[in-house]
Tab-separated table of C-alpha atoms in Angstrom:
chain	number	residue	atom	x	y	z
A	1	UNK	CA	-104.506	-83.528	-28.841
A	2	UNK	CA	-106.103	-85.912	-31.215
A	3	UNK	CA	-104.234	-86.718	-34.432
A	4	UNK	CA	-107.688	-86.744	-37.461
A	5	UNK	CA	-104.640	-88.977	-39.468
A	6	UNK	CA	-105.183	-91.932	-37.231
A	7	UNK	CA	-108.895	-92.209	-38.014
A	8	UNK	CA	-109.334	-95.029	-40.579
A	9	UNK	CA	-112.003	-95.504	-42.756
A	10	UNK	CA	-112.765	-98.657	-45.074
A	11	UNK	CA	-113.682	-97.153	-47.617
A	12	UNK	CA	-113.447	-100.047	-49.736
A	13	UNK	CA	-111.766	-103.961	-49.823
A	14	UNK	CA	-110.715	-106.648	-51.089
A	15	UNK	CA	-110.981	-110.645	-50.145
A	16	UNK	CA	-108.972	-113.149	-51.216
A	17	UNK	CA	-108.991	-117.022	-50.652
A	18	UNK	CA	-106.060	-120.141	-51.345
A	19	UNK	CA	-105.845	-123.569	-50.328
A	20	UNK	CA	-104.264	-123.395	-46.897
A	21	UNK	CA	-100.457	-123.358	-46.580
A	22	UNK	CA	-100.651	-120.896	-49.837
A	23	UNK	CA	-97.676	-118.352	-49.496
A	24	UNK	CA	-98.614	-115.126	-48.535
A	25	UNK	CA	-97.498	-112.045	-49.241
A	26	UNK	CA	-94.777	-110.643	-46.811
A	27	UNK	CA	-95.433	-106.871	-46.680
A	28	UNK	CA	-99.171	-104.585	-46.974
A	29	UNK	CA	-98.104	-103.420	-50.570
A	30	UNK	CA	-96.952	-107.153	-51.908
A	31	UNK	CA	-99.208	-108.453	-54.741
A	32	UNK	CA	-101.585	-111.482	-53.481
A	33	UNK	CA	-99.087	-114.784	-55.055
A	34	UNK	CA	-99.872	-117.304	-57.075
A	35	UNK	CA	-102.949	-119.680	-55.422
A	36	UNK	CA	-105.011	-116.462	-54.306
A	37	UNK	CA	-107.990	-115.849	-55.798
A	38	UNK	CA	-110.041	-112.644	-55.748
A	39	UNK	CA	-114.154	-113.104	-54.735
A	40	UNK	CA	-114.827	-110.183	-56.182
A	41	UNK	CA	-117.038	-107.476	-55.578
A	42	UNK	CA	-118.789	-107.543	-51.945
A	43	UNK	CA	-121.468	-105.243	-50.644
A	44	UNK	CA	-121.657	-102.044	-49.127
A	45	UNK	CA	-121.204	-102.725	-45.667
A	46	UNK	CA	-117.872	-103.637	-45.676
A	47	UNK	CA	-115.622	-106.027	-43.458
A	48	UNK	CA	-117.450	-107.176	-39.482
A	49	UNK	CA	-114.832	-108.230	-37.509
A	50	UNK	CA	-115.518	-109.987	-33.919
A	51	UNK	CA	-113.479	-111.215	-31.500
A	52	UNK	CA	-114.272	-112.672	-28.137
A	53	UNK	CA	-112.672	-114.451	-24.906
A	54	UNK	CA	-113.647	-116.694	-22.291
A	55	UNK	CA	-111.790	-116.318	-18.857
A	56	UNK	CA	-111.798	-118.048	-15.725
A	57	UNK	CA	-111.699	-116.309	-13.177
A	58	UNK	CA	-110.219	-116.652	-9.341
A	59	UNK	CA	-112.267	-115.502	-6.387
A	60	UNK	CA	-111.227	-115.531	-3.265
A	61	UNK	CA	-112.460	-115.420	0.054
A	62	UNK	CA	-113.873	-112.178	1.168
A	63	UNK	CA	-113.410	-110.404	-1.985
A	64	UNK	CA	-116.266	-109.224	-4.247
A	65	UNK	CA	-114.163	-109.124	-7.537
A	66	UNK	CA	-111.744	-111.941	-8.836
A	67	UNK	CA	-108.316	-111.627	-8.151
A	68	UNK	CA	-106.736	-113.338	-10.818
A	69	UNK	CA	-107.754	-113.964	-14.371
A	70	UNK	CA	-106.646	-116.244	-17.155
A	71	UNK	CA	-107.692	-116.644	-21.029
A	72	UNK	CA	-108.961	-119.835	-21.610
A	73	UNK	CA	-109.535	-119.447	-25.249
A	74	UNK	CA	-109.483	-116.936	-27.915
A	75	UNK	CA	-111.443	-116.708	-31.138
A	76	UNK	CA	-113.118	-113.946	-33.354
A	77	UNK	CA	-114.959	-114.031	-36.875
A	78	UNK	CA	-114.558	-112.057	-40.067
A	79	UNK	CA	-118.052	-111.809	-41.571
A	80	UNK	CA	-118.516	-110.451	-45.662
A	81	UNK	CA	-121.284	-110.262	-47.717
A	82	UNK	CA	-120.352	-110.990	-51.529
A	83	UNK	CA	-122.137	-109.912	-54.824
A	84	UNK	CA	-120.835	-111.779	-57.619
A	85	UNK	CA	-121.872	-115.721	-58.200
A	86	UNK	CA	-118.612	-117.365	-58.970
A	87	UNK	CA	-117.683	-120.975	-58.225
A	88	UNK	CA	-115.235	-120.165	-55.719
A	89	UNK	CA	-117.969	-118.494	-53.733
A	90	UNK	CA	-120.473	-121.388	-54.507
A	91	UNK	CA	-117.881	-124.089	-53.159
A	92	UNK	CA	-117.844	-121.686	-50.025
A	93	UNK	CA	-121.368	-121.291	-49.238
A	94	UNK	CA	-122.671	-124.699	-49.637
A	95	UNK	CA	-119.283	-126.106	-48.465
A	96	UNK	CA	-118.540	-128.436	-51.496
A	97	UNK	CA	-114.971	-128.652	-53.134
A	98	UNK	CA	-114.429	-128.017	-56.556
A	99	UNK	CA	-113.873	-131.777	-57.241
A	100	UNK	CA	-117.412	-132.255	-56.460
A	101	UNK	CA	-118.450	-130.118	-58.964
A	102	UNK	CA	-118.899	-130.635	-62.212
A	103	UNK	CA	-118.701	-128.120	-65.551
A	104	UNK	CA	-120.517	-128.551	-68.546
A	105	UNK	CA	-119.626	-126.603	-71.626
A	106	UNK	CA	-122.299	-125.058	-73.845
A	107	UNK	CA	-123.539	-126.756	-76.959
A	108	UNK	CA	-124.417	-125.399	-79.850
A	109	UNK	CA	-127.572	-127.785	-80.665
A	110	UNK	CA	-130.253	-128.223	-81.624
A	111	UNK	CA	-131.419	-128.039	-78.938
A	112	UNK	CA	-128.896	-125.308	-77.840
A	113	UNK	CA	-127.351	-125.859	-74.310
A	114	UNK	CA	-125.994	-122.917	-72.035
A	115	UNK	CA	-122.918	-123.545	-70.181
A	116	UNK	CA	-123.721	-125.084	-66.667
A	117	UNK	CA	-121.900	-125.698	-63.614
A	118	UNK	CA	-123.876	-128.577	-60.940
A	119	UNK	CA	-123.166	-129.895	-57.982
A	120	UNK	CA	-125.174	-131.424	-55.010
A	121	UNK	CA	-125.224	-130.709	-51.532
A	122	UNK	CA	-127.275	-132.339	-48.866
A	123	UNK	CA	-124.400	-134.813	-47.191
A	124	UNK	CA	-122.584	-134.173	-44.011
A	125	UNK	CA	-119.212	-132.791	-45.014
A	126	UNK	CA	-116.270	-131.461	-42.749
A	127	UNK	CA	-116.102	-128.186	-44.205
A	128	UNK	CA	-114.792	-125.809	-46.554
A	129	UNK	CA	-111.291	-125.114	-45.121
A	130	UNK	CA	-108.894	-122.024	-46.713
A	131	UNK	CA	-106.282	-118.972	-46.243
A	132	UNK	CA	-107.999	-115.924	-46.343
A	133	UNK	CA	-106.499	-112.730	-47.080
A	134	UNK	CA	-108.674	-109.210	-46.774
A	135	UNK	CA	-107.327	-105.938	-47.679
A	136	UNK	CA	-108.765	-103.033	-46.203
A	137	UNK	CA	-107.925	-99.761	-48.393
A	138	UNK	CA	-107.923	-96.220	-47.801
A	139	UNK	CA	-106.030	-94.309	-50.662
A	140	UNK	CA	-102.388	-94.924	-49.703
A	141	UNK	CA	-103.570	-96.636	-46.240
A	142	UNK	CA	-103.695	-100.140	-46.274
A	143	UNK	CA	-105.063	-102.721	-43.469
A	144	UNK	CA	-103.800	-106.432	-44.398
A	145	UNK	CA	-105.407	-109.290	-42.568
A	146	UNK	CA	-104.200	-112.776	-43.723
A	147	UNK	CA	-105.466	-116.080	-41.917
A	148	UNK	CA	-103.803	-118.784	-42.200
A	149	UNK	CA	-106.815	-121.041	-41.808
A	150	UNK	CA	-110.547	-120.665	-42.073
A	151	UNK	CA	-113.932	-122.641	-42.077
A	152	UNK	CA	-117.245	-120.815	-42.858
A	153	UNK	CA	-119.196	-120.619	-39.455
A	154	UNK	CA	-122.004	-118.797	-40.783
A	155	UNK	CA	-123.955	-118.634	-43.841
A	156	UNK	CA	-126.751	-115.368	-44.541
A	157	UNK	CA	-129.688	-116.449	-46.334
A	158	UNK	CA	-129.564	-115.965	-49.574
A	159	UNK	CA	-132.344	-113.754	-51.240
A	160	UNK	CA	-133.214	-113.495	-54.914
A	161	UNK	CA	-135.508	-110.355	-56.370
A	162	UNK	CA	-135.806	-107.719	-58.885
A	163	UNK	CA	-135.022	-105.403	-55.938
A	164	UNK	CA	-131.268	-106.504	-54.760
A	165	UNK	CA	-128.096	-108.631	-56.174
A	166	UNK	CA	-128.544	-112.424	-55.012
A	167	UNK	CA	-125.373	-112.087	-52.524
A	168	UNK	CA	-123.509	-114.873	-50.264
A	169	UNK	CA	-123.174	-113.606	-46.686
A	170	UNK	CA	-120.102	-115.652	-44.933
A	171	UNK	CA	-119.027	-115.658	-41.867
A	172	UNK	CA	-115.422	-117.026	-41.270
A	173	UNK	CA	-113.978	-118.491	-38.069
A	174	UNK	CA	-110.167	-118.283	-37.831
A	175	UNK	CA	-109.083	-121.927	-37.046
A	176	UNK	CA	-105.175	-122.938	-35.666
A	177	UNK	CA	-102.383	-122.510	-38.165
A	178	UNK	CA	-101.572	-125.581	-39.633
A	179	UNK	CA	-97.828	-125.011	-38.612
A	180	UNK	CA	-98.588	-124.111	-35.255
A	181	UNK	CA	-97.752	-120.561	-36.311
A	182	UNK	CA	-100.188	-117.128	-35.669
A	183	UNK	CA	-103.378	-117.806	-37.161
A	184	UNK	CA	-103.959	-114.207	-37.735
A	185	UNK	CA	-101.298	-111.518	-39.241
A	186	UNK	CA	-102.088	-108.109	-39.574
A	187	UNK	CA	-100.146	-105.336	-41.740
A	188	UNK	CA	-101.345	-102.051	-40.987
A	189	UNK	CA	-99.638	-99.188	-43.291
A	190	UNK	CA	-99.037	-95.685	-41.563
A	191	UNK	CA	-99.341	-96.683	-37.605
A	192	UNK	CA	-96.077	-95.846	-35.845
A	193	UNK	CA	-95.198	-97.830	-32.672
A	194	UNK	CA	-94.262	-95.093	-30.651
């Protein structure tokens, strides 16, 4: 008989992102360490996580299925869509590094100047690489998901009305850890192995 305690829900998250080879934390409950930085509020839909394979497979003679199979590769995604406009999140979507940005503060005037952050984009660049952390939460349940490495594979189109919050959909493509370690570990709270 089904156990309704094993059914987990989202019901809401949080994202995190360091320069890679950040420490991170060693257990589901451990506060997010120095380096990590919070992106804030995201939207409704939650975390999208895909993963995929690509085999090769044996045939052999007078068979009509393979008879052996072997995982070339491995790879997946992690795709969020953020709310809040935030340089970190800026520096992610149009893959420029905070170095290439510059802040102005505000002036008082006349005239009076706002503070202003600019930057350009337009150039070839390799990428925006980072750690990623997500937490999945439900009450005391908690789903961990740290990556060691990531590069932003995908970017939504942004949209700005009077009707929705100008958000910054990302999609993030786990990449090898730098150490040669797992790329992804997961901490899931409440899951027995037996």
């Amino acid at each position: 008989m089904g156990n309704a305690d094993n059914i987990k829900i989202g019901v809401k998250g949080k994202c995190y992102v360091a320069p890679v080879g950040t420490t991170m934390p060693t257990t589901p409950v451990a506060a997010w360490g120095t380096g990590w930085v919070d992106l804030g509020y995201m939207h409704p839909d939650g975390l999208e996580e895909a993963l995929g394979e690509d085999r090769t497979e044996v045939m052999a003679w007078g068979e009509e299925a393979p008879v052996k199979t072997r995982v070339k590769s491995r790879d997946g995604s992690f795709k969020i869509t953020f709310l809040e406009t935030t340089a970190d999140l800026l520096q992610l979507y149009y893959a420029v590094e905070a170095d290439d940005m510059t802040s102005t503060a505000a002036a008082v005037g006349p005239p009076a100047v706002p503070q202003f952050l600019s930057f350009g984009t337009g150039q070839a660049s390799p990428g925006i690489e980072r750690a990623l952390g997500i937490d999945i939460i439900e009450g005391d349940e908690i789903e961990r998901i740290m990556i060691a490495r990531v590069d932003v594979s995908d970017r939504g189109n942004r949209k700005r009305s009077a009707d929705d919050a100008s958000s910054f959909e990302l999609t993030f493509k786990p990449l090898a850890a730098p150490s040669g370690g797992q790329a992804v570990q997961r901490f899931l709270t409440n899951v027995s192995l037996t």
